[in-house]
């Protein structure tokens, strides 16, 4: 099937006006929020789950790669059409189909923005717990594909813990519903397998998510530290004291500089690190918990601990955190963000290793991250105009992932493997682990059309023969 | 000549390091579904477990993994049984990282032994099982057992960070890790949880832990009518009070007083800080509209009640009484309760959407009619436990649906010769 035939066939399925193929469109849909690029043959924007399944069936019949795409905020190249073929853009599937308060769940289409769902359920006193920093622009389909996290995972868990089921288009175009409002359905947990599979095992066309009652109250604390290690040790000390805060976020000196320049929130520019801690729950218990955390910060040598006294103060704190990636534009034209994760007790060592890599490569690295989960976000700052810089940045990134793996952690906590981290997979998985993943991939996608080239490193040729 | 005789030597030879058992008296202890294995193995290392499994799989044998034996007479009866793989010698706690709130434990450790070790650090694994002093970690995960506190803490799928699994090809794989957030590669650990040992044999698991609650108390209420009892349960689930569990039962279990005219007892569990529990104890009773009696339990009576509720109906009927598990949207639990009106004991996990029902041994069950009714609400019915002839005659898990096709493909991929608990999950699984 040549490109003209493909465009006609897709037009027959989703309507010609919903098939994009001009060079400009293909360029726009050729990249995401990572440093990777791809060259799709066509972009199809189905208007229903049935149309999405029809595109998948066509692709399966023609042996064409399909790359699902939400808002293109993917940070690891997962929504880049690495092998060409069709980009299946799910942005028109953007309806909230049902908000079921008695069962504390909602049925949504994959193109709904995370924040749109939050706003729809907030008036009823509920929230959807996963709230990645990109929530304004990232879609729930993307959140499911990546098993997104966000700042509240410490207490509330990741996307997986809040997905009850989904309507799934399998790589051969067949549709099944897995999971549901009734828990623990007999059989294998396909929902659990599919969450975080980055569109390589199937595509969710409806998602049943759990809703959580909003907490009655919140206390937000800001602690300033004169050295990074003390901030890191504070995280472990809080958890060890038996407190599970809703969130524990950290920013280092570099990021504080950028955020202050961008937001003028009044952050002191001479501190080494700041920690945002938030506890939520019943009003009756929050003051005591906040006092406990304050005491721990002081024991670990905090220069100052401030409490946000109003919603406005709290919002200002969070605006700095949520806008931190954007603020880094103040310091450098581009950055590579990593999200290696370590057991939280190894956090101080991990921070030292990151700083050491930065020094050795002569690269500025900022760190703004989910400290309570041990989930680092080192941001390697660079100017893409500088010759040879990309190779240097990638090499430094690979060393940081190596360090995370060495410390008993993992190479990605929430951004996914995509294209970007495939080469790092053997750092944490044995050949047998990867072979088992390949077995699962082949079982559900024997033709290899679902987002090929992502997540799993290519199998060595001799294994292909042996299998 | 018995064609198995040659195989026996072949299997033993393929894994010479494994301690094999073949005395009839030893093997009788591993009989299940009316089948007695030809050989049993009690590996002392995960590697030995993988070797024994591969040796059996290589000979085309059927393998049944064994833990504490609390959930063996379960499922569609196995079609064949040649090797019993007893994991109980793998019972060590490999690492308890206190400040990281994680533990890595071998599959044969009993849940009670694990909890005992964690309690010393004022932590626990918020997973419950009907018989924790016998149930092993591996068995609890394979069966995806849960208890009342799942409402607050989730189930095994939410608590497992990583697994070690022996596959029929002899490999030991390590899906997941020991960090709370981890999205590297496929999350294969979810696949093995609740798979009843049909995809691989669990040899170890890493869990997320929680601090022990500073205070834990019960508020109970008794009711004459299901509507009022379930309205109470639903009101609490939607409140911000921080409910840890709510169970509705048809008889006053351990510590709950009988009330004249009552047909349902609602037990609610409050755990957390002193201030939060105090507030809940004050406010929860005000939501119990129409209660005949109300009360609080603390201390040993409180503990005994929640231990009894974690049994999920086990032991409530006489010998041979089938135990049913119904899954339904939480808002439909009152209807599910009425659907199983004639059960001899009913227990509902409010908020979660589960109902356990014990059925009188001698009475027929209209399973197909119940299933048809439940399917209309998105529910299902599984025969959780039952005597062999019943499990042979009935669909234990219910009729297969469209999701069975990808499940079969996964089974074929990980256990291509169908050697693990063949038939337990139904045709081809």
PDB file of N, CA and C in Angstrom, chain A residues 126-183:
ATOM      1  N   UNK A 126     -14.499  14.947  44.909  1.00  0.00           N
ATOM      2  CA  UNK A 126     -13.580  13.848  44.569  1.00  0.00           C
ATOM      3  C   UNK A 126     -12.379  14.363  43.789  1.00  0.00           C
ATOM      4  N   UNK A 127     -11.365  13.515  43.682  1.00  0.00           N
ATOM      5  CA  UNK A 127     -10.218  13.800  42.828  1.00  0.00           C
ATOM      6  C   UNK A 127      -9.747  12.500  42.182  1.00  0.00           C
ATOM      7  N   UNK A 128      -8.970  12.658  41.110  1.00  0.00           N
ATOM      8  CA  UNK A 128      -8.289  11.520  40.494  1.00  0.00           C
ATOM      9  C   UNK A 128      -6.845  11.631  40.974  1.00  0.00           C
ATOM     10  N   UNK A 129      -6.390  10.646  41.740  1.00  0.00           N
ATOM     11  CA  UNK A 129      -5.141  10.820  42.495  1.00  0.00           C
ATOM     12  C   UNK A 129      -3.903  11.087  41.626  1.00  0.00           C
ATOM     13  N   UNK A 130      -3.698  10.373  40.512  1.00  0.00           N
ATOM     14  CA  UNK A 130      -2.478  10.679  39.747  1.00  0.00           C
ATOM     15  C   UNK A 130      -2.558  12.091  39.155  1.00  0.00           C
ATOM     16  N   UNK A 131      -1.580  12.925  39.455  1.00  0.00           N
ATOM     17  CA  UNK A 131      -1.588  14.305  38.954  1.00  0.00           C
ATOM     18  C   UNK A 131      -0.194  14.701  38.493  1.00  0.00           C
ATOM     19  N   UNK A 132       0.253  14.113  37.373  1.00  0.00           N
ATOM     20  CA  UNK A 132       1.584  14.469  36.865  1.00  0.00           C
ATOM     21  C   UNK A 132       1.679  15.975  36.642  1.00  0.00           C
ATOM     22  N   UNK A 133       2.902  16.499  36.703  1.00  0.00           N
ATOM     23  CA  UNK A 133       3.109  17.942  36.559  1.00  0.00           C
ATOM     24  C   UNK A 133       2.549  18.450  35.241  1.00  0.00           C
ATOM     25  N   UNK A 134       2.432  17.550  34.265  1.00  0.00           N
ATOM     26  CA  UNK A 134       1.920  17.926  32.939  1.00  0.00           C
ATOM     27  C   UNK A 134       0.397  17.886  32.881  1.00  0.00           C
ATOM     28  N   UNK A 135      -0.281  17.802  34.021  1.00  0.00           N
ATOM     29  CA  UNK A 135      -1.704  17.458  34.018  1.00  0.00           C
ATOM     30  C   UNK A 135      -2.594  18.391  33.191  1.00  0.00           C
ATOM     31  N   UNK A 136      -2.159  19.620  32.988  1.00  0.00           N
ATOM     32  CA  UNK A 136      -2.958  20.540  32.183  1.00  0.00           C
ATOM     33  C   UNK A 136      -3.050  20.057  30.747  1.00  0.00           C
ATOM     34  N   UNK A 137      -1.989  19.447  30.262  1.00  0.00           N
ATOM     35  CA  UNK A 137      -1.913  19.113  28.840  1.00  0.00           C
ATOM     36  C   UNK A 137      -1.733  17.626  28.554  1.00  0.00           C
ATOM     37  N   UNK A 138      -1.512  16.791  29.569  1.00  0.00           N
ATOM     38  CA  UNK A 138      -1.327  15.376  29.251  1.00  0.00           C
ATOM     39  C   UNK A 138      -2.672  14.664  29.362  1.00  0.00           C
ATOM     40  N   UNK A 139      -2.845  13.641  28.514  1.00  0.00           N
ATOM     41  CA  UNK A 139      -4.132  12.963  28.454  1.00  0.00           C
ATOM     42  C   UNK A 139      -4.142  11.722  29.346  1.00  0.00           C
ATOM     43  N   UNK A 140      -5.344  11.295  29.692  1.00  0.00           N
ATOM     44  CA  UNK A 140      -5.465  10.109  30.541  1.00  0.00           C
ATOM     45  C   UNK A 140      -4.990   8.859  29.798  1.00  0.00           C
ATOM     46  N   UNK A 141      -5.206   8.827  28.477  1.00  0.00           N
ATOM     47  CA  UNK A 141      -4.683   7.697  27.702  1.00  0.00           C
ATOM     48  C   UNK A 141      -3.174   7.630  27.810  1.00  0.00           C
ATOM     49  N   UNK A 142      -2.546   8.779  27.729  1.00  0.00           N
ATOM     50  CA  UNK A 142      -1.094   8.841  27.883  1.00  0.00           C
ATOM     51  C   UNK A 142      -0.670   8.476  29.296  1.00  0.00           C
ATOM     52  N   UNK A 143      -1.409   8.954  30.290  1.00  0.00           N
ATOM     53  CA  UNK A 143      -1.103   8.613  31.688  1.00  0.00           C
ATOM     54  C   UNK A 143      -1.155   7.100  31.894  1.00  0.00           C
ATOM     55  N   UNK A 144      -2.159   6.454  31.276  1.00  0.00           N
ATOM     56  CA  UNK A 144      -2.288   5.003  31.394  1.00  0.00           C
ATOM     57  C   UNK A 144      -1.150   4.301  30.649  1.00  0.00           C
ATOM     58  N   UNK A 145      -0.858   4.777  29.458  1.00  0.00           N
ATOM     59  CA  UNK A 145       0.199   4.159  28.657  1.00  0.00           C
ATOM     60  C   UNK A 145       1.546   4.197  29.360  1.00  0.00           C
ATOM     61  N   UNK A 146       1.797   5.290  30.097  1.00  0.00           N
ATOM     62  CA  UNK A 146       3.096   5.467  30.753  1.00  0.00           C
ATOM     63  C   UNK A 146       3.068   5.050  32.221  1.00  0.00           C
ATOM     64  N   UNK A 147       1.906   4.757  32.761  1.00  0.00           N
ATOM     65  CA  UNK A 147       1.750   4.564  34.216  1.00  0.00           C
ATOM     66  C   UNK A 147       2.312   5.782  34.946  1.00  0.00           C
ATOM     67  N   UNK A 148       1.754   6.924  34.632  1.00  0.00           N
ATOM     68  CA  UNK A 148       2.281   8.195  35.128  1.00  0.00           C
ATOM     69  C   UNK A 148       2.202   8.291  36.635  1.00  0.00           C
ATOM     70  N   UNK A 149       3.088   9.097  37.157  1.00  0.00           N
ATOM     71  CA  UNK A 149       3.113   9.312  38.595  1.00  0.00           C
ATOM     72  C   UNK A 149       2.663  10.716  38.919  1.00  0.00           C
ATOM     73  N   UNK A 150       3.596  11.528  39.385  1.00  0.00           N
ATOM     74  CA  UNK A 150       3.262  12.861  39.843  1.00  0.00           C
ATOM     75  C   UNK A 150       3.686  13.001  41.283  1.00  0.00           C
ATOM     76  N   UNK A 151       3.420  14.169  41.887  1.00  0.00           N
ATOM     77  CA  UNK A 151       3.940  14.433  43.232  1.00  0.00           C
ATOM     78  C   UNK A 151       3.213  13.701  44.363  1.00  0.00           C
ATOM     79  N   UNK A 152       2.044  13.118  44.102  1.00  0.00           N
ATOM     80  CA  UNK A 152       1.280  12.543  45.216  1.00  0.00           C
ATOM     81  C   UNK A 152       1.354  11.019  45.319  1.00  0.00           C
ATOM     82  N   UNK A 153       2.292  10.414  44.595  1.00  0.00           N
ATOM     83  CA  UNK A 153       2.380   8.949  44.575  1.00  0.00           C
ATOM     84  C   UNK A 153       2.765   8.374  45.932  1.00  0.00           C
ATOM     85  N   UNK A 154       3.496   9.160  46.703  1.00  0.00           N
ATOM     86  CA  UNK A 154       3.993   8.654  47.968  1.00  0.00           C
ATOM     87  C   UNK A 154       2.834   8.110  48.797  1.00  0.00           C
ATOM     88  N   UNK A 155       1.754   8.851  48.850  1.00  0.00           N
ATOM     89  CA  UNK A 155       0.607   8.402  49.641  1.00  0.00           C
ATOM     90  C   UNK A 155      -0.440   7.698  48.789  1.00  0.00           C
ATOM     91  N   UNK A 156      -0.635   8.172  47.563  1.00  0.00           N
ATOM     92  CA  UNK A 156      -1.777   7.691  46.786  1.00  0.00           C
ATOM     93  C   UNK A 156      -1.444   6.684  45.698  1.00  0.00           C
ATOM     94  N   UNK A 157      -0.159   6.436  45.448  1.00  0.00           N
ATOM     95  CA  UNK A 157       0.198   5.454  44.433  1.00  0.00           C
ATOM     96  C   UNK A 157       0.222   6.051  43.040  1.00  0.00           C
ATOM     97  N   UNK A 158       0.539   5.195  42.068  1.00  0.00           N
ATOM     98  CA  UNK A 158       0.702   5.616  40.677  1.00  0.00           C
ATOM     99  C   UNK A 158      -0.576   5.314  39.890  1.00  0.00           C
ATOM    100  N   UNK A 159      -0.575   5.607  38.605  1.00  0.00           N
ATOM    101  CA  UNK A 159      -1.786   5.435  37.791  1.00  0.00           C
ATOM    102  C   UNK A 159      -2.338   4.014  37.894  1.00  0.00           C
ATOM    103  N   UNK A 160      -1.447   3.035  37.871  1.00  0.00           N
ATOM    104  CA  UNK A 160      -1.878   1.631  37.964  1.00  0.00           C
ATOM    105  C   UNK A 160      -2.857   1.411  39.115  1.00  0.00           C
ATOM    106  N   UNK A 161      -2.590   2.049  40.244  1.00  0.00           N
ATOM    107  CA  UNK A 161      -3.409   1.833  41.436  1.00  0.00           C
ATOM    108  C   UNK A 161      -4.791   2.487  41.313  1.00  0.00           C
ATOM    109  N   UNK A 162      -5.011   3.244  40.239  1.00  0.00           N
ATOM    110  CA  UNK A 162      -6.270   3.974  40.101  1.00  0.00           C
ATOM    111  C   UNK A 162      -6.988   3.664  38.795  1.00  0.00           C
ATOM    112  N   UNK A 163      -6.569   2.600  38.127  1.00  0.00           N
ATOM    113  CA  UNK A 163      -7.263   2.163  36.916  1.00  0.00           C
ATOM    114  C   UNK A 163      -7.960   0.842  37.217  1.00  0.00           C
ATOM    115  N   UNK A 164      -9.279   0.842  37.045  1.00  0.00           N
ATOM    116  CA  UNK A 164     -10.077  -0.340  37.383  1.00  0.00           C
ATOM    117  C   UNK A 164     -10.308  -1.237  36.178  1.00  0.00           C
ATOM    118  N   UNK A 165     -10.184  -0.667  35.011  1.00  0.00           N
ATOM    119  CA  UNK A 165     -10.416  -1.485  33.824  1.00  0.00           C
ATOM    120  C   UNK A 165     -10.325  -0.628  32.583  1.00  0.00           C
ATOM    121  N   UNK A 166     -10.408  -1.262  31.432  1.00  0.00           N
ATOM    122  CA  UNK A 166     -10.367  -0.487  30.188  1.00  0.00           C
ATOM    123  C   UNK A 166     -10.921  -1.277  29.018  1.00  0.00           C
ATOM    124  N   UNK A 167     -11.419  -0.511  28.052  1.00  0.00           N
ATOM    125  CA  UNK A 167     -11.731  -1.103  26.759  1.00  0.00           C
ATOM    126  C   UNK A 167     -10.457  -1.008  25.950  1.00  0.00           C
ATOM    127  N   UNK A 168     -10.100  -2.139  25.378  1.00  0.00           N
ATOM    128  CA  UNK A 168      -8.782  -2.261  24.811  1.00  0.00           C
ATOM    129  C   UNK A 168      -8.905  -2.709  23.368  1.00  0.00           C
ATOM    130  N   UNK A 169      -8.243  -1.997  22.467  1.00  0.00           N
ATOM    131  CA  UNK A 169      -8.112  -2.489  21.093  1.00  0.00           C
ATOM    132  C   UNK A 169      -6.782  -3.222  21.021  1.00  0.00           C
ATOM    133  N   UNK A 170      -6.853  -4.505  20.760  1.00  0.00           N
ATOM    134  CA  UNK A 170      -5.638  -5.309  20.677  1.00  0.00           C
ATOM    135  C   UNK A 170      -4.940  -5.034  19.345  1.00  0.00           C
ATOM    136  N   UNK A 171      -3.671  -5.401  19.245  1.00  0.00           N
ATOM    137  CA  UNK A 171      -2.927  -5.082  18.018  1.00  0.00           C
ATOM    138  C   UNK A 171      -3.535  -5.670  16.737  1.00  0.00           C
ATOM    139  N   UNK A 172      -4.392  -6.695  16.863  1.00  0.00           N
ATOM    140  CA  UNK A 172      -5.033  -7.211  15.640  1.00  0.00           C
ATOM    141  C   UNK A 172      -6.366  -6.515  15.362  1.00  0.00           C
ATOM    142  N   UNK A 173      -6.689  -5.499  16.184  1.00  0.00           N
ATOM    143  CA  UNK A 173      -7.898  -4.731  15.925  1.00  0.00           C
ATOM    144  C   UNK A 173      -9.129  -5.226  16.665  1.00  0.00           C
ATOM    145  N   UNK A 174      -9.010  -6.343  17.373  1.00  0.00           N
ATOM    146  CA  UNK A 174     -10.151  -6.841  18.158  1.00  0.00           C
ATOM    147  C   UNK A 174     -10.288  -6.010  19.434  1.00  0.00           C
ATOM    148  N   UNK A 175     -11.535  -5.842  19.885  1.00  0.00           N
ATOM    149  CA  UNK A 175     -11.775  -5.040  21.087  1.00  0.00           C
ATOM    150  C   UNK A 175     -12.218  -5.942  22.243  1.00  0.00           C
ATOM    151  N   UNK A 176     -11.619  -5.754  23.413  1.00  0.00           N
ATOM    152  CA  UNK A 176     -12.060  -6.476  24.608  1.00  0.00           C
ATOM    153  C   UNK A 176     -12.168  -5.475  25.753  1.00  0.00           C
ATOM    154  N   UNK A 177     -13.036  -5.779  26.717  1.00  0.00           N
ATOM    155  CA  UNK A 177     -13.068  -4.965  27.935  1.00  0.00           C
ATOM    156  C   UNK A 177     -12.422  -5.785  29.035  1.00  0.00           C
ATOM    157  N   UNK A 178     -11.435  -5.211  29.693  1.00  0.00           N
ATOM    158  CA  UNK A 178     -10.773  -5.931  30.790  1.00  0.00           C
ATOM    159  C   UNK A 178     -11.006  -5.169  32.084  1.00  0.00           C
ATOM    160  N   UNK A 179     -11.099  -5.929  33.189  1.00  0.00           N
ATOM    161  CA  UNK A 179     -11.385  -5.301  34.484  1.00  0.00           C
ATOM    162  C   UNK A 179     -12.811  -4.800  34.519  1.00  0.00           C
ATOM    163  N   UNK A 180     -13.118  -3.850  35.388  1.00  0.00           N
ATOM    164  CA  UNK A 180     -14.470  -3.313  35.478  1.00  0.00           C
ATOM    165  C   UNK A 180     -14.764  -2.796  36.873  1.00  0.00           C
ATOM    166  N   UNK A 181     -16.027  -2.448  37.097  1.00  0.00           N
ATOM    167  CA  UNK A 181     -16.410  -1.902  38.397  1.00  0.00           C
ATOM    168  C   UNK A 181     -16.417  -2.973  39.484  1.00  0.00           C
ATOM    169  N   UNK A 182     -16.576  -4.229  39.092  1.00  0.00           N
ATOM    170  CA  UNK A 182     -16.477  -5.328  40.056  1.00  0.00           C
ATOM    171  C   UNK A 182     -15.002  -5.717  40.168  1.00  0.00           C
ATOM    172  N   UNK A 183     -14.486  -5.866  41.373  1.00  0.00           N
ATOM    173  CA  UNK A 183     -13.047  -6.114  41.529  1.00  0.00           C
ATOM    174  C   UNK A 183     -12.661  -7.577  41.303  1.00  0.00           C
TER     175      UNK A 183
END
